[in-house]
C-alpha cells in the first residue's frame, strides 16, 4: 500500500448537443469542463478513516478497527461491483447517519463507504486515511459534480491499494493513467454514480475519466480524436429544475405529437453529428471563422428545437437574449427548465468584450464562469503543481475535528 499523499483531480462536463434526444437513442456530444474536483488522500496510522467534503458541509470519521470487524460478505452478494439496494441498506447502518443528515449528504457518504470498503477490503487491513474533496463545480447544477467526485475517489483508492500504479514520475507536475487503468477507474466510478443516482447512463463518469470530448449513443462511448480547445461561458441561471420531470414531459410530448416531435429529435441527432464533424475538421485544419459560424448556427438551431420540445425557461430565454445583444450564441445544457446554459466564445473576442457580457449576465442574477472545454480527464498531481487557491483549500482542510461515528 502506498504511504505518500495523493492528489488527484477530475473534470465536470457539459453536453454540447443531444440532451433529451439521447434518451430516445440519438447521439449526444459531451465535453469535459475546465472546472475540476480535487481530492487529497493522506494515508496514516491513526486508526481512523475520515471524509471531509467542505462544499456540502460534511466531516465524518469512522474507526477502522470497527469497520474491520464488520461482516463484509454482503458486498459479495450478486455481482460484487453492483451496488444493489440491500447492500446500500447495510452500508447505511455502517455509516451511522445523524438524524439531520440530508439525502445529498447521505449519498455522498454512502458512495465513499461503498468504494472504500469494496476497493480496500482486499488489503490485509483496511487503511487509515484522511480524504478531503474540494470542488470548483457547483453541486446539483447538472455539471457532473457527483461523477467527478466518484472518479476522484475511485482513482485515489485504486492507487492507494496498488490496483493501479501511481503514474507520476520524478520531475513531473501532473500525469495520467494508461487506457487500461482508466477503464478500471471508470468501472468503479460508475458504481459510485449508481450509489448516488440509481440508474445513470454512465456518460458523466466516462467524460470525467477520459476528458476531452465524447460521443455517446445508447451506452456506446467513443472519444473525439483531438477536440479543439473551445472557450465557453458557462452560466448557471440558479433556477431549480427536475431532470426526471423534464425527461417525462418530452416523452409525453413525443407520444402526443409523434409526427412533430420525432423529426425534432432526428434533427437534433443531425446537429450532434454535424457538430462532431466541424470539431474534427477544426482539429485537423487551422480553425477558421467559418467553423465558429457553423458552431454558432448549430447552437441556435438546437436551442429552438429544445424550446419546441418544451424544456426552455424564461431564465434561459433571457440568457440567450443578453448574450445575443453582445453578438454571442447560447443554448441550454443538460435538462433545461432553468439550470445551466453555455455561450460560445469566439477567439476574436477581446477581454473587455467578454467582461461586458459576463457583467450583463451576473446583473441578471446568474453565476457565470469563463472556461474551456475538452479538459484532461482524471489526473494525478504534485502539490506544487496545483493553483494556490486549490492547494490552500485542500491543505487548510486537512487538519480538523471530525464528527466521529465510533
Ligand atoms: C441531462 O443532463 C441530460 C438529459 O438528456 C437526461 C439524460 O440523458 O439522462 C436531459
XYZ file of C-alpha atoms and ligand atoms in Angstrom:
416
model
C 0.000 0.000 0.000
C 1.240 3.487 -0.846
C 2.214 5.733 2.060
C 2.557 9.075 0.225
C -0.046 11.818 -0.017
C -2.036 11.520 -3.260
C -3.561 14.495 -5.072
C -5.980 13.733 -7.891
C -8.436 15.817 -9.876
C -11.243 15.089 -12.344
C -13.318 17.413 -14.541
C -17.042 18.136 -14.722
C -18.926 18.021 -18.037
C -21.332 19.850 -20.282
C -23.499 18.409 -23.028
C -22.810 20.360 -26.227
C -25.671 18.816 -28.205
C -28.078 15.913 -27.836
C -29.635 16.370 -24.387
C -33.120 14.775 -24.271
C -32.645 13.294 -27.775
C -30.069 10.933 -26.189
C -32.850 9.479 -24.013
C -34.536 8.402 -27.279
C -31.465 6.685 -28.717
C -29.933 9.680 -30.512
C -26.306 10.881 -30.361
C -25.102 13.261 -27.634
C -21.779 15.127 -27.590
C -20.404 15.656 -24.092
C -17.205 17.511 -23.234
C -15.033 17.774 -20.134
C -15.131 21.180 -18.458
C -12.142 23.047 -17.182
C -13.801 23.158 -13.767
C -12.496 20.330 -11.614
C -12.935 18.418 -8.391
C -9.741 17.899 -6.342
C -9.099 15.125 -3.852
C -6.286 14.774 -1.355
C -5.732 11.375 0.234
C -3.379 11.260 3.228
C -2.585 7.728 4.463
C -1.609 7.467 8.180
C -1.809 5.087 11.124
C -4.251 6.806 13.481
C -6.828 4.023 13.177
C -9.398 6.384 11.634
C -10.771 6.881 8.159
C -12.138 10.363 7.608
C -14.033 12.166 4.857
C -14.200 15.957 4.560
C -16.437 17.479 1.836
C -16.419 21.226 2.560
C -18.628 22.121 -0.435
C -21.560 20.276 1.122
C -20.545 20.634 4.785
C -19.623 17.008 5.526
C -16.973 15.968 8.048
C -17.190 12.347 9.140
C -14.786 9.802 10.590
C -15.023 6.096 11.308
C -12.961 3.763 13.456
C -11.050 1.428 11.125
C -10.986 -1.373 13.766
C -14.786 -1.229 13.916
C -15.119 -1.348 10.127
C -12.641 -4.249 10.089
C -14.914 -6.271 12.405
C -17.876 -5.938 10.032
C -19.061 -8.991 8.192
C -18.428 -7.673 4.688
C -19.784 -10.733 2.892
C -22.843 -8.621 1.988
C -20.626 -6.769 -0.503
C -20.100 -10.010 -2.382
C -23.798 -10.795 -2.914
C -24.665 -10.843 -6.610
C -22.185 -9.036 -8.832
C -19.587 -7.607 -6.383
C -19.292 -4.427 -8.464
C -23.015 -3.635 -8.459
C -24.357 -1.574 -5.544
C -27.776 -3.252 -5.175
C -30.326 -1.834 -2.751
C -29.737 -4.408 0.033
C -26.018 -3.616 0.091
C -26.817 0.076 0.437
C -29.197 -0.622 3.337
C -26.349 -2.424 5.176
C -23.987 0.425 4.354
C -26.428 2.896 5.920
C -26.024 1.006 9.221
C -22.237 1.259 8.867
C -22.440 4.981 8.054
C -24.487 5.639 11.193
C -26.032 8.884 9.909
C -27.089 11.634 12.311
C -30.829 12.427 12.127
C -30.419 15.836 10.481
C -28.382 14.447 7.568
C -29.792 15.444 4.144
C -30.234 12.943 1.291
C -27.478 14.724 -0.595
C -25.027 14.202 2.295
C -26.095 10.585 2.812
C -25.497 9.684 -0.833
C -22.023 11.277 -0.902
C -21.021 9.374 2.270
C -22.539 6.080 1.014
C -20.661 6.354 -2.289
C -17.414 6.889 -0.357
C -18.011 3.974 2.044
C -19.029 1.701 -0.818
C -15.868 2.434 -2.830
C -13.592 2.400 0.265
C -14.873 -0.979 1.509
C -15.089 -2.626 -1.932
C -11.671 -1.451 -3.151
C -9.672 -1.605 0.111
C -11.045 -4.771 1.723
C -8.664 -6.965 -0.306
C -5.823 -5.457 1.784
C -4.590 -7.289 4.880
C -6.049 -4.454 6.971
C -8.346 -1.604 5.986
C -6.192 1.532 5.609
C -6.337 4.552 7.944
C -6.597 7.718 5.881
C -7.937 11.246 5.588
C -9.734 12.256 2.416
C -10.578 15.876 1.552
C -12.541 16.641 -1.612
C -12.946 20.223 -2.790
C -14.675 21.230 -5.997
C -14.901 24.161 -8.390
C -18.166 22.643 -9.656
C -21.467 23.814 -8.189
C -23.390 20.770 -6.887
C -26.776 19.922 -8.427
C -26.350 22.184 -11.489
C -26.101 19.316 -13.992
C -22.338 19.757 -14.475
C -21.333 16.247 -13.412
C -20.088 17.119 -9.910
C -21.069 13.724 -8.482
C -19.332 11.889 -11.336
C -16.116 13.906 -10.804
C -16.341 13.006 -7.071
C -16.752 9.285 -7.826
C -13.924 9.341 -10.386
C -11.532 11.041 -7.902
C -12.443 8.535 -5.161
C -12.016 5.522 -7.449
C -8.664 6.765 -8.825
C -7.228 7.605 -5.383
C -8.384 4.394 -3.648
C -7.263 2.121 -6.507
C -3.840 3.821 -6.492
C -3.537 3.631 -2.696
C -4.252 -0.123 -2.822
C -1.835 -0.556 -5.756
C -4.559 -1.945 -8.010
C -3.206 0.633 -10.470
C 0.237 2.300 -10.334
C 0.793 5.956 -9.468
C 1.704 7.281 -12.933
C 3.538 10.372 -11.597
C 7.255 10.166 -12.470
C 10.058 12.141 -10.779
C 10.108 15.727 -12.031
C 6.548 15.597 -13.445
C 3.945 18.064 -12.188
C 0.897 16.063 -13.344
C 0.284 12.746 -15.002
C -2.498 10.478 -16.267
C -3.110 6.740 -16.129
C -2.947 4.289 -19.052
C -6.116 3.426 -21.005
C -6.336 0.082 -19.181
C -6.096 1.756 -15.752
C -8.662 4.378 -16.819
C -11.068 1.529 -17.707
C -10.788 0.271 -14.123
C -11.196 3.765 -12.648
C -14.273 4.338 -14.829
C -15.772 0.975 -13.864
C -15.564 1.776 -10.144
C -16.592 5.412 -10.643
C -19.747 4.165 -12.403
C -20.552 2.155 -9.255
C -20.162 5.335 -7.160
C -22.513 7.123 -9.581
C -25.030 4.283 -9.259
C -24.996 4.670 -5.473
C -25.736 8.385 -5.914
C -28.107 8.374 -8.930
C -29.622 4.891 -9.110
C -29.593 4.376 -12.871
C -27.273 6.824 -14.631
C -26.355 6.454 -18.302
C -22.609 6.442 -17.497
C -21.751 9.358 -19.778
C -20.797 11.711 -16.911
C -18.222 9.379 -15.309
C -16.845 8.456 -18.759
C -16.233 12.135 -19.650
C -14.719 12.796 -16.216
C -12.387 9.789 -16.560
C -11.232 10.256 -20.163
C -11.689 14.021 -20.517
C -11.773 15.674 -23.945
C -14.942 15.261 -25.962
C -17.059 12.119 -26.205
C -19.819 10.939 -28.483
C -22.431 8.939 -26.588
C -25.251 6.829 -28.048
C -27.190 4.043 -26.351
C -24.364 3.245 -23.915
C -21.707 3.298 -26.646
C -18.952 5.818 -25.920
C -16.199 6.963 -28.264
C -13.674 9.804 -27.878
C -13.400 12.543 -30.478
C -9.801 12.276 -31.670
C -8.493 15.776 -30.978
C -11.165 18.228 -29.822
C -10.214 21.894 -30.314
C -9.761 23.955 -27.128
C -13.039 25.898 -27.375
C -13.755 28.625 -24.855
C -17.228 28.976 -23.428
C -19.124 30.908 -20.835
C -20.925 28.581 -18.513
C -23.951 30.220 -16.943
C -25.980 28.931 -14.034
C -29.449 30.522 -14.028
C -29.858 29.098 -10.499
C -33.452 28.168 -11.424
C -34.041 24.738 -9.856
C -35.466 22.009 -12.062
C -36.182 18.302 -12.008
C -34.382 16.338 -14.726
C -36.794 13.461 -14.186
C -39.902 15.646 -14.737
C -38.415 17.338 -17.834
C -37.476 13.997 -19.397
C -41.041 12.788 -18.746
C -42.550 15.937 -20.333
C -40.562 15.352 -23.520
C -41.665 11.713 -23.593
C -45.308 12.786 -23.214
C -44.971 15.381 -25.974
C -43.451 12.724 -28.251
C -46.404 10.396 -27.520
C -48.936 13.189 -28.091
C -47.395 14.619 -31.303
C -45.161 11.860 -32.733
C -45.120 13.275 -36.257
C -43.923 16.667 -34.961
C -41.586 15.666 -32.133
C -39.830 12.667 -33.734
C -38.417 14.852 -36.572
C -37.156 17.322 -33.929
C -35.213 14.501 -32.273
C -33.889 13.365 -35.663
C -32.810 16.928 -36.392
C -31.033 17.210 -33.002
C -29.225 13.971 -33.860
C -28.093 15.554 -37.138
C -26.923 18.661 -35.225
C -24.753 16.473 -32.939
C -23.242 14.694 -35.946
C -22.574 17.966 -37.787
C -21.005 19.492 -34.675
C -18.766 16.413 -34.340
C -17.715 16.813 -37.998
C -16.924 20.533 -37.546
C -14.925 19.873 -34.347
C -12.879 17.160 -36.086
C -12.230 19.492 -39.024
C -11.096 22.218 -36.588
C -8.683 19.726 -35.038
C -7.082 18.773 -38.350
C -7.009 22.219 -40.029
C -6.370 25.684 -38.564
C -9.736 26.709 -37.019
C -11.295 29.355 -39.291
C -14.112 31.908 -38.730
C -16.446 29.646 -40.786
C -16.015 26.884 -38.212
C -17.151 29.191 -35.429
C -20.028 30.460 -37.588
C -21.187 26.865 -38.141
C -20.930 26.087 -34.397
C -22.996 29.208 -33.628
C -25.695 28.253 -36.134
C -25.885 24.735 -34.678
C -26.244 26.204 -31.175
C -29.138 28.473 -32.310
C -30.972 25.687 -34.148
C -30.667 23.287 -31.230
C -31.859 25.893 -28.730
C -35.004 26.418 -30.844
C -35.563 22.645 -31.034
C -35.170 22.339 -27.261
C -37.753 25.108 -26.811
C -40.075 23.212 -29.163
C -39.582 20.107 -27.017
C -40.854 22.163 -24.064
C -37.673 22.273 -21.960
C -36.994 26.009 -22.267
C -37.494 28.540 -19.475
C -37.839 32.325 -19.290
C -34.460 32.482 -17.499
C -32.858 30.659 -20.451
C -34.621 32.981 -22.941
C -33.183 35.915 -21.004
C -29.725 34.315 -21.046
C -29.905 33.862 -24.847
C -31.168 37.421 -25.405
C -28.483 39.005 -23.194
C -25.656 37.151 -24.944
C -27.187 37.770 -28.406
C -27.177 41.511 -27.606
C -23.375 41.070 -27.397
C -23.287 39.072 -30.644
C -22.868 35.709 -28.875
C -24.837 32.474 -29.258
C -26.120 30.331 -26.391
C -28.119 27.234 -25.637
C -29.237 25.379 -22.547
C -27.093 22.430 -21.485
C -28.417 19.377 -19.657
C -32.067 19.050 -18.794
C -33.174 22.683 -19.281
C -36.171 24.189 -17.455
C -33.611 26.558 -15.833
C -30.270 25.065 -14.756
C -27.244 25.892 -16.910
C -26.598 27.361 -20.350
C -23.451 27.672 -22.469
C -22.257 30.536 -24.687
C -19.583 30.012 -27.333
C -16.681 32.478 -27.046
C -15.069 33.088 -30.451
C -11.279 33.590 -30.403
C -11.646 37.086 -31.916
C -13.347 38.424 -28.761
C -11.339 40.862 -26.663
C -11.043 40.647 -22.865
C -13.259 43.747 -22.311
C -15.950 42.283 -24.643
C -16.058 39.069 -22.611
C -16.101 41.072 -19.356
C -19.065 43.135 -20.622
C -21.203 40.085 -21.359
C -20.233 38.483 -18.038
C -21.305 41.629 -16.207
C -24.621 41.714 -18.083
C -25.261 38.063 -17.103
C -24.316 38.487 -13.453
C -26.561 41.591 -13.488
C -29.462 39.181 -14.241
C -28.583 37.226 -11.082
C -26.818 34.381 -12.922
C -23.495 32.805 -11.917
C -21.013 32.874 -14.746
C -17.680 31.134 -15.426
C -15.328 31.656 -18.351
C -13.876 28.246 -19.055
C -12.585 25.967 -21.781
C -13.858 22.576 -22.835
C -12.054 19.391 -23.715
C -10.110 19.459 -20.430
C -7.950 16.454 -19.490
C -9.647 13.634 -17.627
C -8.701 12.278 -14.219
C -5.110 13.223 -13.358
C -2.631 12.924 -10.501
C -0.635 15.977 -9.379
C 2.177 17.158 -7.162
C 1.101 19.709 -4.551
C 3.408 22.296 -6.141
C 1.592 21.980 -9.484
C -1.822 22.966 -8.098
C -3.006 26.571 -8.207
C -2.586 28.306 -4.861
C -6.352 28.595 -4.078
C -6.898 24.864 -4.690
C -3.912 23.854 -2.607
C -4.847 26.245 0.203
C -8.424 24.928 0.203
C -7.254 21.307 0.450
C -4.358 21.914 2.828
C -6.333 24.145 5.150
C -8.996 21.486 5.424
C -6.786 18.510 6.151
C -6.471 19.072 9.858
C -9.579 19.423 11.975
C -12.188 17.957 14.215
C -14.194 15.066 12.882
C -17.757 14.121 13.664
C -16.968 10.566 14.682
C -19.296 7.619 14.183
C -17.426 5.390 16.580
C -29.386 15.638 -18.522
O -28.079 16.138 -18.203
C -29.434 15.146 -19.928
C -30.772 14.523 -20.334
O -30.619 14.130 -21.691
C -31.146 13.341 -19.474
C -30.300 12.104 -19.702
O -29.579 11.983 -20.679
O -30.375 11.200 -18.838
C -31.888 15.540 -20.249
